[in-house]
Short mmCIF file of the C-alpha atoms (twelve columns), coordinates in Angstrom:
data_MODEL
# 
_entry.id   MODEL 
# 
loop_
_atom_site.group_PDB 
_atom_site.id 
_atom_site.type_symbol 
_atom_site.label_atom_id 
_atom_site.label_alt_id 
_atom_site.label_comp_id 
_atom_site.label_asym_id 
_atom_site.label_seq_id 
_atom_site.Cartn_x 
_atom_site.Cartn_y 
_atom_site.Cartn_z 
_atom_site.pdbx_PDB_model_num 
ATOM 1   C CA . MET A 1   115.534 70.625  64.313  1 
ATOM 2   C CA . MET A 2   114.176 73.811  64.273  1 
ATOM 3   C CA . ILE A 3   112.982 75.972  67.289  1 
ATOM 4   C CA . ALA A 4   109.675 78.006  66.094  1 
ATOM 5   C CA . VAL A 5   109.941 81.668  66.955  1 
ATOM 6   C CA . LYS A 6   107.450 84.332  67.651  1 
ATOM 7   C CA . GLN A 7   107.825 88.081  66.858  1 
ATOM 8   C CA . CYS A 8   106.946 90.278  70.323  1 
ATOM 9   C CA . ILE A 9   104.678 92.837  69.002  1 
ATOM 10  C CA . PRO A 10  106.641 95.881  68.396  1 
ATOM 11  C CA . SER A 11  104.800 98.054  71.611  1 
ATOM 12  C CA . GLY A 12  107.345 95.588  73.464  1 
ATOM 13  C CA . CYS A 13  110.518 95.268  72.538  1 
ATOM 14  C CA . GLY A 14  110.042 93.261  68.511  1 
ATOM 15  C CA . ARG A 15  112.843 90.683  69.271  1 
ATOM 16  C CA . HIS A 16  112.475 87.165  67.346  1 
ATOM 17  C CA . MET A 17  112.239 84.819  70.406  1 
ATOM 18  C CA . PRO A 18  111.155 81.223  70.703  1 
ATOM 19  C CA . VAL A 19  107.389 80.506  71.263  1 
ATOM 20  C CA . PHE A 20  107.742 78.723  74.483  1 
ATOM 21  C CA . LEU A 21  108.747 82.447  75.611  1 
ATOM 22  C CA . PHE A 22  104.962 83.785  74.879  1 
ATOM 23  C CA . GLY A 23  101.968 82.595  76.996  1 
ATOM 24  C CA . LYS A 24  98.533  81.748  75.564  1 
ATOM 25  C CA . ASP A 25  95.945  83.967  74.212  1 
ATOM 26  C CA . VAL A 26  93.108  81.566  72.762  1 
ATOM 27  C CA . SER A 27  91.805  84.300  71.411  1 
ATOM 28  C CA . LYS A 28  94.079  84.786  69.300  1 
ATOM 29  C CA . LYS A 29  94.777  82.777  65.672  1 
ATOM 30  C CA . ASP A 30  97.998  81.253  66.769  1 
ATOM 31  C CA . GLY A 31  97.048  80.422  70.143  1 
ATOM 32  C CA . LEU A 32  99.797  83.069  71.657  1 
ATOM 33  C CA . ASN A 33  100.174 86.770  73.230  1 
ATOM 34  C CA . PRO A 34  101.358 88.898  70.808  1 
ATOM 35  C CA . LEU A 35  104.224 89.989  73.851  1 
ATOM 36  C CA . CYS A 36  106.880 87.762  74.969  1 
ATOM 37  C CA . LYS A 37  106.458 86.752  78.646  1 
ATOM 38  C CA . PRO A 38  109.278 89.185  79.734  1 
ATOM 39  C CA . CYS A 39  107.702 92.429  77.688  1 
ATOM 40  C CA . SER A 40  104.221 90.469  79.318  1 
ATOM 41  C CA . VAL A 41  105.409 91.145  82.860  1 
ATOM 42  C CA . GLU A 42  107.105 94.328  82.308  1 
ATOM 43  C CA . ARG A 43  103.867 95.866  81.182  1 
ATOM 44  C CA . GLY A 44  101.409 94.372  84.054  1 
ATOM 45  C CA . LYS A 45  104.137 95.690  86.286  1 
ATOM 46  C CA . LYS A 46  103.732 99.325  85.329  1 
ATOM 47  C CA . TYR A 47  100.013 99.062  84.578  1 
ATOM 48  C CA . TYR A 48  99.753  97.624  88.524  1 
ATOM 49  C CA . ALA A 49  102.009 100.562 89.846  1 
ATOM 50  C CA . LYS A 50  99.506  103.136 88.235  1 
ATOM 51  C CA . TYR A 51  96.144  101.051 89.328  1 
ATOM 52  C CA . GLN A 52  98.275  100.867 92.762  1 
ATOM 53  C CA . ALA A 53  98.858  104.481 92.526  1 
ATOM 54  C CA . SER A 54  95.654  105.534 91.566  1 
ATOM 55  C CA . GLY A 55  94.340  103.782 94.842  1 
ATOM 56  C CA . LYS A 56  92.002  101.486 92.485  1 
ATOM 57  C CA . ALA A 57  94.108  98.289  92.334  1 
ATOM 58  C CA . ARG A 58  92.160  96.964  95.580  1 
ATOM 59  C CA . TRP A 59  88.979  97.683  95.054  1 
ATOM 60  C CA . TYR A 60  89.320  96.149  91.330  1 
ATOM 61  C CA . LYS A 61  90.405  92.826  92.576  1 
ATOM 62  C CA . LEU A 62  88.179  92.315  95.153  1 
ATOM 63  C CA . GLN A 63  85.219  92.904  92.473  1 
ATOM 64  C CA . ARG A 64  87.028  90.910  90.150  1 
ATOM 65  C CA . LYS A 65  88.173  88.198  93.079  1 
ATOM 66  C CA . PHE A 66  84.833  88.206  95.112  1 
ATOM 67  C CA . GLY A 67  82.185  90.160  93.407  1 
ATOM 68  C CA . VAL A 68  82.433  92.712  96.031  1 
ATOM 69  C CA . SER A 69  82.663  96.898  94.678  1 
ATOM 70  C CA . GLN A 70  83.881  98.961  97.053  1 
ATOM 71  C CA . GLU A 71  80.146  100.037 97.933  1 
ATOM 72  C CA . ASP A 72  79.547  96.620  99.027  1 
ATOM 73  C CA . TYR A 73  82.603  96.216  100.891 1 
ATOM 74  C CA . GLU A 74  82.177  99.546  102.841 1 
ATOM 75  C CA . ALA A 75  78.375  98.597  104.035 1 
ATOM 76  C CA . MET A 76  79.956  95.494  105.448 1 
ATOM 77  C CA . TRP A 77  82.568  97.288  107.191 1 
ATOM 78  C CA . GLU A 78  79.979  99.612  108.436 1 
ATOM 79  C CA . ALA A 79  77.582  96.456  109.527 1 
ATOM 80  C CA . GLN A 80  80.388  95.033  111.236 1 
ATOM 81  C CA . GLY A 81  80.875  97.735  113.454 1 
ATOM 82  C CA . LYS A 82  83.870  98.952  111.495 1 
ATOM 83  C CA . CYS A 83  86.190  96.407  113.495 1 
ATOM 84  C CA . CYS A 84  87.226  93.126  113.167 1 
ATOM 85  C CA . ALA A 85  84.388  90.278  112.856 1 
ATOM 86  C CA . ILE A 86  86.253  88.102  114.895 1 
ATOM 87  C CA . CYS A 87  88.369  90.104  117.234 1 
ATOM 88  C CA . LYS A 88  86.394  93.749  117.108 1 
ATOM 89  C CA . THR A 89  90.044  95.215  116.919 1 
ATOM 90  C CA . THR A 90  89.477  98.689  115.172 1 
ATOM 91  C CA . GLU A 91  93.253  98.783  114.253 1 
ATOM 92  C CA . PRO A 92  94.808  96.942  111.362 1 
ATOM 93  C CA . ARG A 93  96.910  94.104  113.315 1 
ATOM 94  C CA . GLY A 94  99.497  92.153  110.841 1 
ATOM 95  C CA . ARG A 95  100.101 92.498  108.106 1 
ATOM 96  C CA . GLY A 96  98.416  95.583  105.897 1 
ATOM 97  C CA . ASP A 97  95.170  96.784  105.895 1 
ATOM 98  C CA . PHE A 98  91.933  94.915  107.096 1 
ATOM 99  C CA . HIS A 99  91.046  91.598  105.102 1 
ATOM 100 C CA . LEU A 100 87.820  90.576  103.233 1 
ATOM 101 C CA . ASP A 101 87.674  87.053  104.854 1 
ATOM 102 C CA . HIS A 102 85.583  84.157  101.482 1 
ATOM 103 C CA . ASN A 103 84.635  80.940  101.653 1 
ATOM 104 C CA . HIS A 104 87.184  79.471  99.187  1 
ATOM 105 C CA . GLU A 105 85.225  76.994  97.583  1 
ATOM 106 C CA . THR A 106 82.787  79.335  96.533  1 
ATOM 107 C CA . ASN A 107 84.835  82.278  96.664  1 
ATOM 108 C CA . GLU A 108 81.673  84.166  98.759  1 
ATOM 109 C CA . ALA A 109 82.881  86.961  101.015 1 
ATOM 110 C CA . ARG A 110 81.680  85.629  104.578 1 
ATOM 111 C CA . GLY A 111 83.040  88.954  106.609 1 
ATOM 112 C CA . ILE A 112 86.496  91.952  107.140 1 
ATOM 113 C CA . LEU A 113 88.478  90.910  109.470 1 
ATOM 114 C CA . CYS A 114 92.072  91.761  110.458 1 
ATOM 115 C CA . ALA A 115 94.997  89.538  109.109 1 
ATOM 116 C CA . GLU A 116 95.906  88.062  111.917 1 
ATOM 117 C CA . CYS A 117 92.568  87.167  112.709 1 
ATOM 118 C CA . ASN A 118 91.913  85.939  109.273 1 
ATOM 119 C CA . VAL A 119 95.101  83.774  108.928 1 
ATOM 120 C CA . GLY A 120 94.167  82.176  111.782 1 
ATOM 121 C CA . ILE A 121 91.326  81.058  110.412 1 
ATOM 122 C CA . GLY A 122 92.983  79.926  107.346 1 
ATOM 123 C CA . LYS A 123 95.888  77.924  109.506 1 
ATOM 124 C CA . LEU A 124 92.482  76.237  111.147 1 
ATOM 125 C CA . LEU A 125 91.439  75.015  107.633 1 
ATOM 126 C CA . ASP A 126 88.394  77.071  107.957 1 
ATOM 127 C CA . SER A 127 86.794  74.286  109.792 1 
ATOM 128 C CA . PRO A 128 84.702  74.514  113.029 1 
ATOM 129 C CA . LYS A 129 85.810  71.482  114.123 1 
ATOM 130 C CA . VAL A 130 89.596  72.727  114.183 1 
ATOM 131 C CA . LEU A 131 88.569  75.552  115.998 1 
ATOM 132 C CA . LYS A 132 86.304  73.609  118.536 1 
ATOM 133 C CA . SER A 133 88.783  71.595  118.830 1 
ATOM 134 C CA . ALA A 134 91.955  74.626  119.409 1 
ATOM 135 C CA . LEU A 135 89.279  76.078  121.722 1 
ATOM 136 C CA . ALA A 136 89.223  72.904  123.693 1 
ATOM 137 C CA . TYR A 137 92.907  72.384  123.669 1 
ATOM 138 C CA . LEU A 138 93.306  76.430  124.855 1 
ATOM 139 C CA . GLU A 139 90.813  75.583  127.720 1 
ATOM 140 C CA . GLU A 140 92.304  72.556  129.051 1 
ATOM 141 C CA . LYS A 141 95.702  74.601  128.997 1 
ATOM 142 C CA . GLY A 142 95.727  77.314  130.106 1 
ATOM 143 C CA . CYS A 143 96.114  80.620  127.182 1 
ATOM 144 C CA . TYR A 144 97.569  83.957  128.562 1 
ATOM 145 C CA . GLY A 145 94.644  86.635  128.272 1 
ATOM 146 C CA . ASP A 146 91.361  87.395  126.262 1 
ATOM 147 C CA . LYS A 147 92.381  90.593  125.134 1 
# 
């Protein structure tokens, strides 16, 4: 049985490799990415590191995934008082900076949350019904404070 091979482009590794080591690219004649997967991953890491260092990676991701520009984000942040829309903290709680909360079905931005609140509503399935049930549970069983 013969295994089909393809050459990675010279700006990659230039090696001949089995076609299963190339990603799909429908815009190419053969339907495969001209870079092998290892080279493609390496190129992506270098590009992302360069973009990350410039401080633009976050804004690029928000624009690409949610259609929210840096200006949109900053306007939203101002409008909600420069704090988490749920707990009102002005310092990021949890992992990383403040997060852009969004509807997972429509990708529409809803507000800016600290990581703790963003993860919290996600764990509660973004469901008002589940959240109300959790609230009733805490009110019945007790809680350790309203911070």
